[in-house]
Coordinates of C-alpha atoms and ligand atoms in Angstrom, one line a residue:
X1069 CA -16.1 -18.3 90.2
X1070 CA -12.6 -19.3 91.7
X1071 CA -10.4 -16.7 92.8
X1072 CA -8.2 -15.3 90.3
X1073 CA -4.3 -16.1 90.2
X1074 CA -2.1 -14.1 92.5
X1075 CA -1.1 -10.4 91.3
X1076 CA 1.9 -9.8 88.9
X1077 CA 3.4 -6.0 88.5
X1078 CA 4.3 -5.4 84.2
X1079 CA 7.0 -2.4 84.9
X1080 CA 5.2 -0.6 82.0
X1081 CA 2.4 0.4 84.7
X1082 CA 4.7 2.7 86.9
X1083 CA 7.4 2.7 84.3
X1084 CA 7.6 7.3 84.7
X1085 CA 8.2 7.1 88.4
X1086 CA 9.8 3.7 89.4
X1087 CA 12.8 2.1 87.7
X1088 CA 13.5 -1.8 88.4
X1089 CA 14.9 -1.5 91.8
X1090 CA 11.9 0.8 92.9
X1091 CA 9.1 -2.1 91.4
X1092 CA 11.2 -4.6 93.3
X1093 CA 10.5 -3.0 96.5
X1094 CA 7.3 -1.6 95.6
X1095 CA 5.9 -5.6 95.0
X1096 CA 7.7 -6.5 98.5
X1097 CA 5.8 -4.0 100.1
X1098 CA 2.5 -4.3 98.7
X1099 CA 2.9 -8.2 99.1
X1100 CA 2.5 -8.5 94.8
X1101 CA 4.5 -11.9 94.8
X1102 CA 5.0 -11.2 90.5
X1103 CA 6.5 -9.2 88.7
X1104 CA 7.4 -8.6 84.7
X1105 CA 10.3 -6.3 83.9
X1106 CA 10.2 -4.4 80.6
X1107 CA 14.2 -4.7 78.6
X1108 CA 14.8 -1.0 79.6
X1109 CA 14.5 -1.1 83.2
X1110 CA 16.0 -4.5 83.0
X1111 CA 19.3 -3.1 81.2
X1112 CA 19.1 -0.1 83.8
X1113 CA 20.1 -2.5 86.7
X1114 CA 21.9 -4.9 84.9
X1115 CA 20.5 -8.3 83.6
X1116 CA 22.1 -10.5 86.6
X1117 CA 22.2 -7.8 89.4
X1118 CA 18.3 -7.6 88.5
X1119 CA 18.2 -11.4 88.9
X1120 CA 19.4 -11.7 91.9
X1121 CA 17.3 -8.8 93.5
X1122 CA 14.2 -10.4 91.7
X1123 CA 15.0 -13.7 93.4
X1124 CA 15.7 -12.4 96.7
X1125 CA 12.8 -10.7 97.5
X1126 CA 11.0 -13.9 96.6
X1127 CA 9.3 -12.6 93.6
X1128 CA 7.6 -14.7 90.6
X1129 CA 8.9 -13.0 87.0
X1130 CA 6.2 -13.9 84.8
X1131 CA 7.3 -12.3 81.8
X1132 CA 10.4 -10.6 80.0
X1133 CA 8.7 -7.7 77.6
X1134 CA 9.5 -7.8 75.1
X1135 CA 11.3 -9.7 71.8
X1136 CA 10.0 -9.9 68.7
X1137 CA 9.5 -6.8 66.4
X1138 CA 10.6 -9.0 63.5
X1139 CA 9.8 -6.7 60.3
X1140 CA 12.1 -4.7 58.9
X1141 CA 12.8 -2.9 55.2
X1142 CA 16.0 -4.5 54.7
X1143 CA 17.4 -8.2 55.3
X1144 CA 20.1 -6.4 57.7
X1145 CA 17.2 -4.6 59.8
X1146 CA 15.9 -8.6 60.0
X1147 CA 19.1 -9.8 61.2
X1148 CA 19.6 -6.6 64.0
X1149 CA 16.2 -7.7 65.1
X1150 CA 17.2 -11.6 65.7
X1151 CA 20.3 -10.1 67.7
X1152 CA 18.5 -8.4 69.8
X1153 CA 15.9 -11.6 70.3
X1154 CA 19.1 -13.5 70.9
X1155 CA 20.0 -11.7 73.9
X1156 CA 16.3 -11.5 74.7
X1157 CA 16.1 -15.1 75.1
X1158 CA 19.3 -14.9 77.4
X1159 CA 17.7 -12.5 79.3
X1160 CA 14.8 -13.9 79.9
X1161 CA 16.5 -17.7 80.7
X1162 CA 18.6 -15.2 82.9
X1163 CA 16.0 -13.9 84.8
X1164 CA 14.1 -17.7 84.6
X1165 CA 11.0 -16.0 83.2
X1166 CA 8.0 -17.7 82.8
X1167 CA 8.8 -16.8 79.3
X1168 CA 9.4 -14.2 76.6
X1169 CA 6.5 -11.9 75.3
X1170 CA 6.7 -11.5 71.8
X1171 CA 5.3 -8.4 70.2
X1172 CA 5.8 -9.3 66.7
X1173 CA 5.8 -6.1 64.5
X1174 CA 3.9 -3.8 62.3
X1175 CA 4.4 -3.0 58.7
X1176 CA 7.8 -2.2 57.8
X1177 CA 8.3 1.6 57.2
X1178 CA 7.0 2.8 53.8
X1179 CA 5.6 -1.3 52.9
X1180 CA 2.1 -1.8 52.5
X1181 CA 2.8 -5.6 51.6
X1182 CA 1.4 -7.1 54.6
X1183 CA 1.6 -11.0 54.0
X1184 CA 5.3 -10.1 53.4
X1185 CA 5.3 -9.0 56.9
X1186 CA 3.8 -11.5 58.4
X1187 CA 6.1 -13.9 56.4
X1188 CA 8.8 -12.2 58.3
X1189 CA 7.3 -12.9 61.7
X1190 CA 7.3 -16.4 61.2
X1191 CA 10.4 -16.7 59.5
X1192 CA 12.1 -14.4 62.5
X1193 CA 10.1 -17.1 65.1
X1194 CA 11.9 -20.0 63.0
X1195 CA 15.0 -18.6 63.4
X1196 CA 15.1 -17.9 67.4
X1197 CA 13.1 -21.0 68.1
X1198 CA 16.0 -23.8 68.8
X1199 CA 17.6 -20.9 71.0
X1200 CA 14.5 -20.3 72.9
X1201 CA 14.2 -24.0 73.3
X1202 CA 17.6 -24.8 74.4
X1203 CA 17.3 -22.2 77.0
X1204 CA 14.0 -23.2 78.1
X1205 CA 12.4 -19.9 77.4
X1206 CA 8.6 -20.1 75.9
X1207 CA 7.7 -17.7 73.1
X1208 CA 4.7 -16.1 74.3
X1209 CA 2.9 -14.8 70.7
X1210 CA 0.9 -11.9 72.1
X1211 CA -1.8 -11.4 69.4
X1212 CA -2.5 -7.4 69.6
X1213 CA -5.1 -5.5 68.6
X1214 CA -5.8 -5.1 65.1
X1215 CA -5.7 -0.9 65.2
X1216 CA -2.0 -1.5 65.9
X1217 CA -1.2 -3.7 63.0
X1218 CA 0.3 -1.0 60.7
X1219 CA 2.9 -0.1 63.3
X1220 CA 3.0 -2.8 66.0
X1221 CA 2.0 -6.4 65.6
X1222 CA 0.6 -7.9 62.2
X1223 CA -0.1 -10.6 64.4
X1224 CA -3.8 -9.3 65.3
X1225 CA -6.1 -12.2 66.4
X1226 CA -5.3 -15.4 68.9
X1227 CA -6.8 -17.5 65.9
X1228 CA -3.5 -16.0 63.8
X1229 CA -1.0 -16.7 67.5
X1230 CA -2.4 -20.1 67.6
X1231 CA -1.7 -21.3 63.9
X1232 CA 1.8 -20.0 64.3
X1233 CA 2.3 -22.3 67.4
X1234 CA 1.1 -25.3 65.7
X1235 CA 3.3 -24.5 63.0
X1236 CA 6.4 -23.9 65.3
X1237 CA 5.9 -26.4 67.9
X1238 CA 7.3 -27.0 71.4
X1239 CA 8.5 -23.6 72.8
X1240 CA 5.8 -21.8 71.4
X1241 CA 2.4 -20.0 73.3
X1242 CA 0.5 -17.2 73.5
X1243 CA 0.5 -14.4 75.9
X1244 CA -3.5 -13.6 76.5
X1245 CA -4.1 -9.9 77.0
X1246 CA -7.6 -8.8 77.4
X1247 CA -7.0 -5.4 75.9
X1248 CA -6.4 -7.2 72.5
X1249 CA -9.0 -10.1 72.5
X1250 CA -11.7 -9.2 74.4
X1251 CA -14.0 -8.2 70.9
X1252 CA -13.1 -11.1 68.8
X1253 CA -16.1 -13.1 68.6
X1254 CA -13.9 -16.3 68.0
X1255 CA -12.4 -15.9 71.2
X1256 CA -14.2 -18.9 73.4
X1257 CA -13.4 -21.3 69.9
X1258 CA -10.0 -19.8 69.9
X1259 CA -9.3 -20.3 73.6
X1260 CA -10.3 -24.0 73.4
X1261 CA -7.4 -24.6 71.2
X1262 CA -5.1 -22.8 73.1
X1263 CA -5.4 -25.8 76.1
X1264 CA -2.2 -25.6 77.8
X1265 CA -0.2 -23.0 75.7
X1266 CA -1.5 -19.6 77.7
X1267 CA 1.9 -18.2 78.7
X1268 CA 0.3 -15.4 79.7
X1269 CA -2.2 -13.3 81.7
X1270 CA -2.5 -9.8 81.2
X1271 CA -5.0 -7.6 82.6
X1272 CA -6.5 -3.8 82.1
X1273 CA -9.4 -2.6 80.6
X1274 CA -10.7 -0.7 77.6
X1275 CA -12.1 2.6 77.9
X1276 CA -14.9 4.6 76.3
X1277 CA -14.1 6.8 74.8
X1278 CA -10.4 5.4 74.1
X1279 CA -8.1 8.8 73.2
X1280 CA -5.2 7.3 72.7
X1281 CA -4.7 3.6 70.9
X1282 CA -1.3 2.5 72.5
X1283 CA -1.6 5.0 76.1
X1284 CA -4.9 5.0 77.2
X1285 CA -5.1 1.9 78.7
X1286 CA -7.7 1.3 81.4
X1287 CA -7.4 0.1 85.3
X1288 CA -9.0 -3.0 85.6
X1289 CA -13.1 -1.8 86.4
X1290 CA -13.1 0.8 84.8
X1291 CA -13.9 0.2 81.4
X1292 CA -15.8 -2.7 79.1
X1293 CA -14.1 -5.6 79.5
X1294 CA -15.6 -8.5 81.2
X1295 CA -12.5 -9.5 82.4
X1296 CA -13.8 -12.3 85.2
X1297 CA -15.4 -13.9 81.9
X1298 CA -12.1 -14.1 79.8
X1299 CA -10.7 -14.9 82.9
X1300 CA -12.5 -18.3 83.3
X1301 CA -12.3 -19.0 79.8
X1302 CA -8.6 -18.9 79.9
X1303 CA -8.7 -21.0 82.8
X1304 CA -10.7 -23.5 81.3
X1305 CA -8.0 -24.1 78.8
X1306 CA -6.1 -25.3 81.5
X1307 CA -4.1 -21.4 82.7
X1308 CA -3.5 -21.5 86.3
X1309 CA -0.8 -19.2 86.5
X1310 CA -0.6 -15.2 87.4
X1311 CA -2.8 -12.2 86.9
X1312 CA -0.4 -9.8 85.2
X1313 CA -1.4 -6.1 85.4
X1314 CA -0.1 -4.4 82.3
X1315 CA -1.5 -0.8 82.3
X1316 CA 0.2 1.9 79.4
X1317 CA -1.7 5.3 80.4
X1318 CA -0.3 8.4 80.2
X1319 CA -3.3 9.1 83.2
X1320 CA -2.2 6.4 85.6
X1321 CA 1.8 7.1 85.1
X1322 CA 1.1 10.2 86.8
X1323 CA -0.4 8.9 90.3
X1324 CA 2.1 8.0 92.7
X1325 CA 3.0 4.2 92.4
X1326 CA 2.1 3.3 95.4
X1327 CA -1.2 4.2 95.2
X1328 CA -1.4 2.6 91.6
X1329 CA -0.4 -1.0 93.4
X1330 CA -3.1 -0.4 96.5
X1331 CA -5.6 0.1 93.5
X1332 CA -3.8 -2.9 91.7
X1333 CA -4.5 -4.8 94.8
X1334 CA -8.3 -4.0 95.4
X1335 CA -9.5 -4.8 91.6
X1336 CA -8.0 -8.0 91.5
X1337 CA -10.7 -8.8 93.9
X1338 CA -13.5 -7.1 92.6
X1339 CA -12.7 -6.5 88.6
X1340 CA -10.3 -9.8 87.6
Ligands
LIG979 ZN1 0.2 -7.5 77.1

């Protein structure tokens, strides 16, 4: 098997100890040559300050998270949330992200009409695409998994990411995470149809028992994903880009960050 894609830091993993400026240094010093800011951090520094830092320390961003969260009650809830996808966009062309990960949305509060909320996903996606386009900025649909589809993403399976994309066209992908599509038995079918539109690469792993369905993500190793297997599927639909570690625990947001990054470093290797 080849060696996997060189290491990329998501914020998110450190995010109760190091701010932007800290992850900046942090992938300097560990020699991670990616990294993918979350919007807070990002607005902490300052969108071109953080640019500028990003780019001189010689680092790859292979992400902006997030835009999306498209569903609202109310049409002016919709139109706040194209605002804000608006300036994600410019953020992200800003920063010259690999792209944008979009985390689409759950059910709006109180609604259980959920092919009304998926209707607003793709209507929201029509309506940022020609901006995302003009700025260069790929939409990187990041299917999650389906236990969050009441109050994150009603997008739920790559097979759903993938029929928005043909729908949308140019400008459009998916961001692959292995904590949301590692069970779906359609994934190898899936991934074959996603040849050349994997924005993405995010890495963890999915522990047993899980306790908490959002912050209880695992290091890559230590729980049941065969990530080296996904891995070389996605590469087979032609990804040759970063491994992006993307790791919510309220566990691992207590080490110290450096020693989260030196343990970063050694699973690439031996889990990715
Ligand atoms: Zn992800």
């Amino acid at each position: 098997m080849p060696k996997p894609g060189p290491l990329s830091l998501n914020t998110v993993t450190v995010k109760e100890r190091w701010g932007l400026a800290e992850c900046i240094e942090g992938c300097a010093r560990h020699g991670i040559p990616g990294i993918s800011p979350w919007r807070d951090v990002l607005a902490a520094m300052g969108v071109q300050k953080a640019a500028r830092r990003i780019r001189d320390a010689g680092l790859t961003v292979t992400g902006l998270c997030r835009g999306g969260m498209f569903t609202a009650p109310d049409a002016a809830g919709r139109r706040r949330a194209i605002d804000d996808n608006r300036r994600a966009i410019a953020e992200a062309f800003e920063l010259g992200a690999a792209c944008l990960v979009m985390v689409c949305g759950g059910l709006p509060p109180g609604s259980k009409d959920l092919p009304g909320a998926r209707e607003m996903v793709r209507d929201g996606l029509h309506e940022i695409l020609a901006e995302a386009r003009a700025a260069g900025v790929t939409l990187a649909l990041e299917p999650l998994h389906p236990m969050t589809c009441a109050d994150r993403s009603v997008l739920s399976t790559l097979a759903q990411a993938l029929d928005l994309c043909d729908q949308l066209g140019a400008g459009t992908g998916v961001a692959l995470d292995v904590y949301h599509v590692w069970w779906d038995p359609d994934l190898e079918r899936q991934m074959a149809r996603a040849q050349g539109r994997i924005a993405a690469f995010h890495a963890c792993d999915w522990l047993v028992p899980t306790t908490d369905t959002v912050f209880d993500r695992g290091m890559m190793g230590d729980g049941v994903i065969d990530i080296p297997r996904i891995r070389a599927i996605a590469e087979a639909a032609g990804y040759k880009g970063f491994v992006e570690v993307e790791i919510l625990s309220k566990r691992w947001w207590q080490e110290n960050p450096d020693d989260v990054l030196e343990v970063m470093k050694l699973r690439h290797t031996t889990a990715c």
